[in-house]
PDB file of C-alpha atoms in Angstrom:
ATOM      1  CA  UNK A1460     188.017  11.627 -79.607  1.00  0.00           C
ATOM      2  CA  UNK A1461     191.095  11.269 -81.792  1.00  0.00           C
ATOM      3  CA  UNK A1462     191.704   9.052 -84.809  1.00  0.00           C
ATOM      4  CA  UNK A1463     194.759   8.365 -86.950  1.00  0.00           C
ATOM      5  CA  UNK A1464     196.415  11.748 -87.515  1.00  0.00           C
ATOM      6  CA  UNK A1465     197.950  12.819 -90.827  1.00  0.00           C
ATOM      7  CA  UNK A1466     198.119  16.595 -90.249  1.00  0.00           C
ATOM      8  CA  UNK A1467     198.028  19.131 -87.427  1.00  0.00           C
ATOM      9  CA  UNK A1468     196.247  22.422 -88.061  1.00  0.00           C
ATOM     10  CA  UNK A1469     195.734  24.579 -84.925  1.00  0.00           C
ATOM     11  CA  UNK A1470     192.610  26.234 -86.339  1.00  0.00           C
ATOM     12  CA  UNK A1471     190.962  22.850 -86.829  1.00  0.00           C
ATOM     13  CA  UNK A1472     192.035  21.799 -83.341  1.00  0.00           C
ATOM     14  CA  UNK A1473     190.338  24.920 -81.937  1.00  0.00           C
ATOM     15  CA  UNK A1474     186.907  23.641 -83.001  1.00  0.00           C
ATOM     16  CA  UNK A1475     184.453  22.511 -80.345  1.00  0.00           C
ATOM     17  CA  UNK A1476     183.503  19.112 -81.772  1.00  0.00           C
ATOM     18  CA  UNK A1477     180.407  17.454 -80.351  1.00  0.00           C
ATOM     19  CA  UNK A1478     178.279  14.372 -80.834  1.00  0.00           C
ATOM     20  CA  UNK A1479     174.514  14.753 -81.083  1.00  0.00           C
ATOM     21  CA  UNK A1480     174.114  13.802 -77.423  1.00  0.00           C
ATOM     22  CA  UNK A1481     176.347  16.727 -76.439  1.00  0.00           C
ATOM     23  CA  UNK A1482     174.247  19.397 -78.145  1.00  0.00           C
ATOM     24  CA  UNK A1483     171.666  19.891 -75.374  1.00  0.00           C
ATOM     25  CA  UNK A1484     174.319  20.452 -72.666  1.00  0.00           C
ATOM     26  CA  UNK A1485     175.986  22.953 -75.011  1.00  0.00           C
ATOM     27  CA  UNK A1486     172.694  24.830 -75.391  1.00  0.00           C
ATOM     28  CA  UNK A1487     172.416  24.974 -71.595  1.00  0.00           C
ATOM     29  CA  UNK A1488     175.950  26.323 -71.359  1.00  0.00           C
ATOM     30  CA  UNK A1489     175.503  28.950 -74.052  1.00  0.00           C
ATOM     31  CA  UNK A1490     172.269  30.292 -72.633  1.00  0.00           C
ATOM     32  CA  UNK A1491     173.886  30.959 -69.261  1.00  0.00           C
ATOM     33  CA  UNK A1492     176.841  33.152 -70.257  1.00  0.00           C
ATOM     34  CA  UNK A1493     178.919  34.642 -67.468  1.00  0.00           C
ATOM     35  CA  UNK A1494     180.673  37.170 -69.724  1.00  0.00           C
ATOM     36  CA  UNK A1495     180.428  38.445 -73.328  1.00  0.00           C
ATOM     37  CA  UNK A1496     180.594  35.223 -75.337  1.00  0.00           C
ATOM     38  CA  UNK A1497     180.840  34.641 -79.086  1.00  0.00           C
ATOM     39  CA  UNK A1498     179.463  31.629 -80.958  1.00  0.00           C
ATOM     40  CA  UNK A1499     180.681  31.132 -84.513  1.00  0.00           C
ATOM     41  CA  UNK A1500     180.823  28.537 -87.261  1.00  0.00           C
ATOM     42  CA  UNK A1501     183.732  27.421 -89.408  1.00  0.00           C
ATOM     43  CA  UNK A1502     182.988  26.163 -92.901  1.00  0.00           C
ATOM     44  CA  UNK A1503     185.077  25.838 -96.047  1.00  0.00           C
ATOM     45  CA  UNK A1504     184.433  29.441 -97.060  1.00  0.00           C
ATOM     46  CA  UNK A1505     185.387  30.803 -93.646  1.00  0.00           C
ATOM     47  CA  UNK A1506     188.542  28.712 -93.568  1.00  0.00           C
ATOM     48  CA  UNK A1507     189.615  30.147 -96.920  1.00  0.00           C
ATOM     49  CA  UNK A1508     188.928  33.695 -95.760  1.00  0.00           C
ATOM     50  CA  UNK A1509     191.184  33.429 -92.732  1.00  0.00           C
ATOM     51  CA  UNK A1510     194.053  32.257 -94.910  1.00  0.00           C
ATOM     52  CA  UNK A1511     193.745  35.380 -97.031  1.00  0.00           C
ATOM     53  CA  UNK A1512     193.017  37.981 -94.342  1.00  0.00           C
ATOM     54  CA  UNK A1513     195.153  38.150 -91.190  1.00  0.00           C
ATOM     55  CA  UNK A1514     192.697  40.420 -89.415  1.00  0.00           C
ATOM     56  CA  UNK A1515     189.829  38.009 -90.100  1.00  0.00           C
ATOM     57  CA  UNK A1516     192.019  35.202 -88.759  1.00  0.00           C
ATOM     58  CA  UNK A1517     192.560  37.091 -85.490  1.00  0.00           C
ATOM     59  CA  UNK A1518     188.836  37.648 -85.118  1.00  0.00           C
ATOM     60  CA  UNK A1519     187.988  33.979 -85.717  1.00  0.00           C
ATOM     61  CA  UNK A1520     190.567  33.009 -83.118  1.00  0.00           C
ATOM     62  CA  UNK A1521     188.702  35.105 -80.553  1.00  0.00           C
ATOM     63  CA  UNK A1522     185.436  33.229 -81.040  1.00  0.00           C
ATOM     64  CA  UNK A1523     184.746  31.373 -77.793  1.00  0.00           C
ATOM     65  CA  UNK A1524     182.754  28.517 -79.308  1.00  0.00           C
ATOM     66  CA  UNK A1525     183.766  27.707 -82.882  1.00  0.00           C
ATOM     67  CA  UNK A1526     181.536  24.957 -84.282  1.00  0.00           C
ATOM     68  CA  UNK A1527     182.019  22.678 -87.281  1.00  0.00           C
ATOM     69  CA  UNK A1528     179.875  23.469 -90.296  1.00  0.00           C
ATOM     70  CA  UNK A1529     179.965  21.340 -93.417  1.00  0.00           C
ATOM     71  CA  UNK A1530     181.554  18.381 -95.112  1.00  0.00           C
ATOM     72  CA  UNK A1531     184.818  20.166 -95.936  1.00  0.00           C
ATOM     73  CA  UNK A1532     185.622  20.847 -92.289  1.00  0.00           C
ATOM     74  CA  UNK A1533     184.499  17.295 -91.488  1.00  0.00           C
ATOM     75  CA  UNK A1534     187.208  15.956 -93.787  1.00  0.00           C
ATOM     76  CA  UNK A1535     189.739  18.414 -92.373  1.00  0.00           C
ATOM     77  CA  UNK A1536     188.980  17.109 -88.865  1.00  0.00           C
ATOM     78  CA  UNK A1537     189.562  13.528 -89.973  1.00  0.00           C
ATOM     79  CA  UNK A1538     192.892  14.457 -91.558  1.00  0.00           C
ATOM     80  CA  UNK A1539     193.849  16.111 -88.281  1.00  0.00           C
ATOM     81  CA  UNK A1540     193.081  13.004 -86.251  1.00  0.00           C
ATOM     82  CA  UNK A1541     189.824  14.329 -84.795  1.00  0.00           C
ATOM     83  CA  UNK A1542     186.367  12.777 -84.746  1.00  0.00           C
ATOM     84  CA  UNK A1543     184.290  15.380 -86.638  1.00  0.00           C
ATOM     85  CA  UNK A1544     181.175  14.815 -84.560  1.00  0.00           C
ATOM     86  CA  UNK A1545     177.845  16.391 -85.430  1.00  0.00           C
ATOM     87  CA  UNK A1546     177.464  18.930 -88.208  1.00  0.00           C
ATOM     88  CA  UNK A1547     176.374  22.066 -86.322  1.00  0.00           C
ATOM     89  CA  UNK A1548     175.551  24.413 -89.177  1.00  0.00           C
ATOM     90  CA  UNK A1549     174.182  27.774 -88.146  1.00  0.00           C
ATOM     91  CA  UNK A1550     170.950  27.536 -90.123  1.00  0.00           C
ATOM     92  CA  UNK A1551     169.790  24.674 -87.893  1.00  0.00           C
ATOM     93  CA  UNK A1552     171.715  25.361 -84.692  1.00  0.00           C
ATOM     94  CA  UNK A1553     170.874  29.051 -84.228  1.00  0.00           C
ATOM     95  CA  UNK A1554     167.060  28.638 -84.181  1.00  0.00           C
ATOM     96  CA  UNK A1555     167.514  25.765 -81.711  1.00  0.00           C
ATOM     97  CA  UNK A1556     169.723  27.978 -79.536  1.00  0.00           C
ATOM     98  CA  UNK A1557     167.237  30.849 -79.580  1.00  0.00           C
ATOM     99  CA  UNK A1558     164.306  28.539 -78.844  1.00  0.00           C
ATOM    100  CA  UNK A1559     166.200  27.058 -75.913  1.00  0.00           C
ATOM    101  CA  UNK A1560     166.943  30.514 -74.511  1.00  0.00           C
ATOM    102  CA  UNK A1561     163.415  31.866 -74.942  1.00  0.00           C
ATOM    103  CA  UNK A1562     161.700  28.773 -73.552  1.00  0.00           C
ATOM    104  CA  UNK A1563     163.875  28.598 -70.448  1.00  0.00           C
ATOM    105  CA  UNK A1564     162.842  29.793 -67.001  1.00  0.00           C
ATOM    106  CA  UNK A1565     165.244  32.716 -67.445  1.00  0.00           C
ATOM    107  CA  UNK A1566     163.795  33.819 -70.797  1.00  0.00           C
ATOM    108  CA  UNK A1567     162.776  37.276 -69.585  1.00  0.00           C
ATOM    109  CA  UNK A1568     166.351  38.220 -68.810  1.00  0.00           C
ATOM    110  CA  UNK A1569     167.322  38.249 -72.495  1.00  0.00           C
ATOM    111  CA  UNK A1570     167.262  41.390 -74.606  1.00  0.00           C
ATOM    112  CA  UNK A1571     167.114  40.520 -78.288  1.00  0.00           C
ATOM    113  CA  UNK A1572     168.995  42.088 -81.186  1.00  0.00           C
ATOM    114  CA  UNK A1573     169.179  41.246 -84.901  1.00  0.00           C
ATOM    115  CA  UNK A1574     171.871  42.737 -87.127  1.00  0.00           C
ATOM    116  CA  UNK A1575     172.301  41.993 -90.789  1.00  0.00           C
ATOM    117  CA  UNK A1576     170.963  41.661 -94.329  1.00  0.00           C
ATOM    118  CA  UNK A1577     168.588  44.446 -95.533  1.00  0.00           C
ATOM    119  CA  UNK A1578     164.952  45.353 -95.063  1.00  0.00           C
ATOM    120  CA  UNK A1579     162.423  43.889 -95.176  1.00  0.00           C
ATOM    121  CA  UNK A1580     164.427  40.738 -94.520  1.00  0.00           C
ATOM    122  CA  UNK A1581     166.073  41.983 -91.322  1.00  0.00           C
ATOM    123  CA  UNK A1582     162.720  42.560 -89.633  1.00  0.00           C
ATOM    124  CA  UNK A1583     161.065  39.468 -91.105  1.00  0.00           C
ATOM    125  CA  UNK A1584     163.995  37.228 -90.170  1.00  0.00           C
ATOM    126  CA  UNK A1585     164.042  38.573 -86.622  1.00  0.00           C
ATOM    127  CA  UNK A1586     160.288  38.038 -86.292  1.00  0.00           C
ATOM    128  CA  UNK A1587     160.687  34.436 -87.416  1.00  0.00           C
ATOM    129  CA  UNK A1588     163.540  33.774 -84.971  1.00  0.00           C
ATOM    130  CA  UNK A1589     162.211  35.657 -81.949  1.00  0.00           C
ATOM    131  CA  UNK A1590     158.485  35.026 -82.282  1.00  0.00           C
ATOM    132  CA  UNK A1591     156.361  37.459 -80.304  1.00  0.00           C
ATOM    133  CA  UNK A1592     159.268  38.843 -78.273  1.00  0.00           C
ATOM    134  CA  UNK A1593     160.342  42.478 -78.645  1.00  0.00           C
ATOM    135  CA  UNK A1594     163.651  43.017 -80.394  1.00  0.00           C
ATOM    136  CA  UNK A1595     165.901  45.694 -81.848  1.00  0.00           C
ATOM    137  CA  UNK A1596     166.948  45.301 -85.489  1.00  0.00           C
ATOM    138  CA  UNK A1597     169.403  47.035 -87.791  1.00  0.00           C
ATOM    139  CA  UNK A1598     170.533  46.213 -91.326  1.00  0.00           C
ATOM    140  CA  UNK A1599     173.955  44.805 -92.146  1.00  0.00           C
ATOM    141  CA  UNK A1600     175.339  47.725 -94.142  1.00  0.00           C
ATOM    142  CA  UNK A1601     176.238  50.192 -91.402  1.00  0.00           C
ATOM    143  CA  UNK A1602     179.730  51.306 -90.325  1.00  0.00           C
ATOM    144  CA  UNK A1603     181.116  49.019 -87.640  1.00  0.00           C
ATOM    145  CA  UNK A1604     180.966  51.713 -84.976  1.00  0.00           C
ATOM    146  CA  UNK A1605     177.241  52.139 -85.592  1.00  0.00           C
ATOM    147  CA  UNK A1606     176.547  48.618 -84.335  1.00  0.00           C
ATOM    148  CA  UNK A1607     178.393  49.337 -81.110  1.00  0.00           C
ATOM    149  CA  UNK A1608     176.371  52.528 -80.665  1.00  0.00           C
ATOM    150  CA  UNK A1609     173.130  50.727 -81.522  1.00  0.00           C
ATOM    151  CA  UNK A1610     173.582  48.142 -78.781  1.00  0.00           C
ATOM    152  CA  UNK A1611     174.603  50.755 -76.215  1.00  0.00           C
ATOM    153  CA  UNK A1612     171.592  52.930 -77.082  1.00  0.00           C
ATOM    154  CA  UNK A1613     169.141  50.109 -76.392  1.00  0.00           C
ATOM    155  CA  UNK A1614     170.730  48.199 -73.529  1.00  0.00           C
ATOM    156  CA  UNK A1615     168.508  47.804 -70.485  1.00  0.00           C
ATOM    157  CA  UNK A1616     169.830  47.402 -66.935  1.00  0.00           C
ATOM    158  CA  UNK A1617     170.134  43.800 -65.793  1.00  0.00           C
ATOM    159  CA  UNK A1618     169.405  42.314 -69.214  1.00  0.00           C
ATOM    160  CA  UNK A1619     171.563  39.817 -71.116  1.00  0.00           C
ATOM    161  CA  UNK A1620     171.938  40.863 -74.772  1.00  0.00           C
ATOM    162  CA  UNK A1621     171.381  37.996 -77.222  1.00  0.00           C
ATOM    163  CA  UNK A1622     172.664  39.370 -80.513  1.00  0.00           C
ATOM    164  CA  UNK A1623     172.171  37.504 -83.801  1.00  0.00           C
ATOM    165  CA  UNK A1624     174.459  38.782 -86.535  1.00  0.00           C
ATOM    166  CA  UNK A1625     173.693  37.964 -90.157  1.00  0.00           C
ATOM    167  CA  UNK A1626     176.315  40.098 -91.899  1.00  0.00           C
ATOM    168  CA  UNK A1627     178.350  37.318 -93.456  1.00  0.00           C
ATOM    169  CA  UNK A1628     181.990  36.417 -92.896  1.00  0.00           C
ATOM    170  CA  UNK A1629     184.282  38.051 -91.876  1.00  0.00           C
ATOM    171  CA  UNK A1630     182.327  41.220 -91.033  1.00  0.00           C
ATOM    172  CA  UNK A1631     180.151  39.640 -88.358  1.00  0.00           C
ATOM    173  CA  UNK A1632     183.162  38.202 -86.508  1.00  0.00           C
ATOM    174  CA  UNK A1633     184.794  41.643 -86.475  1.00  0.00           C
ATOM    175  CA  UNK A1634     181.661  43.263 -85.031  1.00  0.00           C
ATOM    176  CA  UNK A1635     181.267  40.456 -82.484  1.00  0.00           C
ATOM    177  CA  UNK A1636     184.822  40.885 -81.216  1.00  0.00           C
ATOM    178  CA  UNK A1637     184.360  44.644 -80.838  1.00  0.00           C
ATOM    179  CA  UNK A1638     181.097  44.131 -78.970  1.00  0.00           C
ATOM    180  CA  UNK A1639     182.804  41.588 -76.752  1.00  0.00           C
ATOM    181  CA  UNK A1640     185.385  44.207 -75.784  1.00  0.00           C
ATOM    182  CA  UNK A1641     182.745  46.876 -75.211  1.00  0.00           C
ATOM    183  CA  UNK A1642     180.117  45.020 -73.204  1.00  0.00           C
ATOM    184  CA  UNK A1643     180.689  44.850 -69.445  1.00  0.00           C
ATOM    185  CA  UNK A1644     178.032  42.243 -68.717  1.00  0.00           C
ATOM    186  CA  UNK A1645     177.083  38.687 -69.711  1.00  0.00           C
ATOM    187  CA  UNK A1646     176.071  38.585 -73.372  1.00  0.00           C
ATOM    188  CA  UNK A1647     175.798  36.147 -76.253  1.00  0.00           C
ATOM    189  CA  UNK A1648     176.833  37.144 -79.782  1.00  0.00           C
ATOM    190  CA  UNK A1649     175.936  34.643 -82.504  1.00  0.00           C
ATOM    191  CA  UNK A1650     177.649  34.880 -85.902  1.00  0.00           C
ATOM    192  CA  UNK A1651     174.994  33.576 -88.245  1.00  0.00           C
ATOM    193  CA  UNK A1652     175.886  34.316 -91.871  1.00  0.00           C
ATOM    194  CA  UNK A1653     172.662  34.265 -93.871  1.00  0.00           C
ATOM    195  CA  UNK A1654     170.538  33.177 -90.899  1.00  0.00           C
ATOM    196  CA  UNK A1655     168.191  36.186 -91.093  1.00  0.00           C
ATOM    197  CA  UNK A1656     167.663  35.663 -94.830  1.00  0.00           C
ATOM    198  CA  UNK A1657     166.920  31.968 -94.338  1.00  0.00           C
ATOM    199  CA  UNK A1658     164.611  32.664 -91.389  1.00  0.00           C
ATOM    200  CA  UNK A1659     162.746  35.218 -93.512  1.00  0.00           C
ATOM    201  CA  UNK A1660     162.556  32.664 -96.357  1.00  0.00           C
ATOM    202  CA  UNK A1661     164.352  35.021 -98.689  1.00  0.00           C
ATOM    203  CA  UNK A1662     166.447  32.021 -99.757  1.00  0.00           C
ATOM    204  CA  UNK A1663     165.313  28.414 -99.885  1.00  0.00           C
ATOM    205  CA  UNK A1664     167.101  25.726 -97.915  1.00  0.00           C
ATOM    206  CA  UNK A1665     168.413  22.731 -99.821  1.00  0.00           C
ATOM    207  CA  UNK A1666     166.129  19.678 -99.839  1.00  0.00           C
ATOM    208  CA  UNK A1667     166.624  17.335 -96.898  1.00  0.00           C
ATOM    209  CA  UNK A1668     168.387  14.767 -99.086  1.00  0.00           C
ATOM    210  CA  UNK A1669     171.138  17.280 -99.925  1.00  0.00           C
ATOM    211  CA  UNK A1670     171.494  18.344 -96.294  1.00  0.00           C
ATOM    212  CA  UNK A1671     171.669  14.783 -95.019  1.00  0.00           C
ATOM    213  CA  UNK A1672     174.753  13.971 -97.096  1.00  0.00           C
ATOM    214  CA  UNK A1673     176.456  17.320 -96.492  1.00  0.00           C
ATOM    215  CA  UNK A1674     175.869  18.660 -99.994  1.00  0.00           C
ATOM    216  CA  UNK A1675     173.832  21.771 -99.235  1.00  0.00           C
ATOM    217  CA  UNK A1676     176.655  23.805-100.767  1.00  0.00           C
ATOM    218  CA  UNK A1677     176.092  22.047-104.126  1.00  0.00           C
ATOM    219  CA  UNK A1678     172.404  22.940-104.087  1.00  0.00           C
ATOM    220  CA  UNK A1679     173.215  26.570-103.307  1.00  0.00           C
ATOM    221  CA  UNK A1680     175.712  26.616-106.173  1.00  0.00           C
ATOM    222  CA  UNK A1681     173.048  25.294-108.544  1.00  0.00           C
ATOM    223  CA  UNK A1682     170.633  27.998-107.389  1.00  0.00           C
ATOM    224  CA  UNK A1683     173.127  30.895-107.484  1.00  0.00           C
ATOM    225  CA  UNK A1684     175.945  29.885-109.843  1.00  0.00           C
ATOM    226  CA  UNK A1685     177.225  33.365-110.648  1.00  0.00           C
ATOM    227  CA  UNK A1686     177.423  34.559-107.056  1.00  0.00           C
ATOM    228  CA  UNK A1687     178.845  31.339-105.615  1.00  0.00           C
ATOM    229  CA  UNK A1688     181.133  30.191-108.444  1.00  0.00           C
ATOM    230  CA  UNK A1689     184.273  31.623-106.851  1.00  0.00           C
ATOM    231  CA  UNK A1690     183.308  30.438-103.360  1.00  0.00           C
ATOM    232  CA  UNK A1691     182.922  26.799-104.358  1.00  0.00           C
ATOM    233  CA  UNK A1692     184.330  25.996-107.808  1.00  0.00           C
ATOM    234  CA  UNK A1693     187.538  27.925-107.117  1.00  0.00           C
ATOM    235  CA  UNK A1694     187.310  27.880-103.332  1.00  0.00           C
ATOM    236  CA  UNK A1695     187.100  24.128-102.756  1.00  0.00           C
ATOM    237  CA  UNK A1696     190.463  23.324-104.434  1.00  0.00           C
ATOM    238  CA  UNK A1697     191.971  26.265-102.520  1.00  0.00           C
ATOM    239  CA  UNK A1698     190.563  24.854 -99.300  1.00  0.00           C
ATOM    240  CA  UNK A1699     192.288  21.505 -99.716  1.00  0.00           C
ATOM    241  CA  UNK A1700     195.559  23.224-100.581  1.00  0.00           C
ATOM    242  CA  UNK A1701     195.340  25.310 -97.398  1.00  0.00           C
ATOM    243  CA  UNK A1702     194.419  22.312 -95.231  1.00  0.00           C
ATOM    244  CA  UNK A1703     197.457  20.328 -96.387  1.00  0.00           C
ATOM    245  CA  UNK A1704     199.799  23.326 -96.273  1.00  0.00           C
ATOM    246  CA  UNK A1705     198.760  24.367 -92.794  1.00  0.00           C
ATOM    247  CA  UNK A1706     198.761  20.830 -91.460  1.00  0.00           C
ATOM    248  CA  UNK A1707     202.345  20.296 -92.557  1.00  0.00           C
ATOM    249  CA  UNK A1708     203.564  23.675 -91.322  1.00  0.00           C
ATOM    250  CA  UNK A1709     201.744  23.960 -88.016  1.00  0.00           C
ATOM    251  CA  UNK A1710     204.020  26.261 -86.033  1.00  0.00           C
ATOM    252  CA  UNK A1711     201.798  28.688 -84.135  1.00  0.00           C
ATOM    253  CA  UNK A1712     203.154  32.202 -83.487  1.00  0.00           C
ATOM    254  CA  UNK A1713     203.454  32.900 -79.774  1.00  0.00           C
ATOM    255  CA  UNK A1714     201.193  35.939 -80.158  1.00  0.00           C
ATOM    256  CA  UNK A1715     198.391  33.687 -81.417  1.00  0.00           C
ATOM    257  CA  UNK A1716     198.723  30.798 -78.983  1.00  0.00           C
ATOM    258  CA  UNK A1717     196.398  32.226 -76.324  1.00  0.00           C
ATOM    259  CA  UNK A1718     193.774  32.852 -78.983  1.00  0.00           C
ATOM    260  CA  UNK A1719     193.942  29.238 -80.152  1.00  0.00           C
ATOM    261  CA  UNK A1720     193.499  28.133 -76.581  1.00  0.00           C
ATOM    262  CA  UNK A1721     190.652  30.577 -75.828  1.00  0.00           C
ATOM    263  CA  UNK A1722     187.845  29.044 -73.815  1.00  0.00           C
ATOM    264  CA  UNK A1723     184.369  30.240 -73.014  1.00  0.00           C
TER     265      UNK A1723
END
């Protein structure tokens, strides 16, 4: 649904914006992939990264399902004349997606992978997400080609790889795109940021009150001020500059148009 439009930013218009009632049908769609499919999340930090890194921008544009994450992108949607819909942050959405896949009648067809963070958190996060199912896990500090080899080494005939990547932006999107090109079967790659760390309870989630009003970022900044100072204190003003700049100068290069229009 559209509202009064002040700006037009093609990246914002690429988002798959959903109301709460649309989430279950999306879960059904994602857990029945017909080809290698990437799910990703766009938040304020990711938006800033793709302004500063052309290669990261190309990789984000190849994500099949790009979901809105956070209050900054919510405001950007409104400025672009779009109803922001539900906040589908990865920390909540990814466990719901995995649960839906593993509780379905087709659960045995999935082969599970976890890539990211470091041990023991990789293994503990994967255990929390996948329960008693077997999985293959690898830390997030390997050369890119190693992840491609790792998946190929463990692939089983007839299985659908469900790959959770917790490497952070923009590394995980790069690996996902390369896996998408390599895999010749249905697959689901999920770009999850710190999802393995959160699942392993390495980091605490913000209290519900912060999450409800879209201020989880502020809680994280309070908890880790040195690490996140640049991301939020400097990054938020940058974000609004980029949103206005891009919305006013919205010409899309021909070479990028098909990526903006990419569907699942």
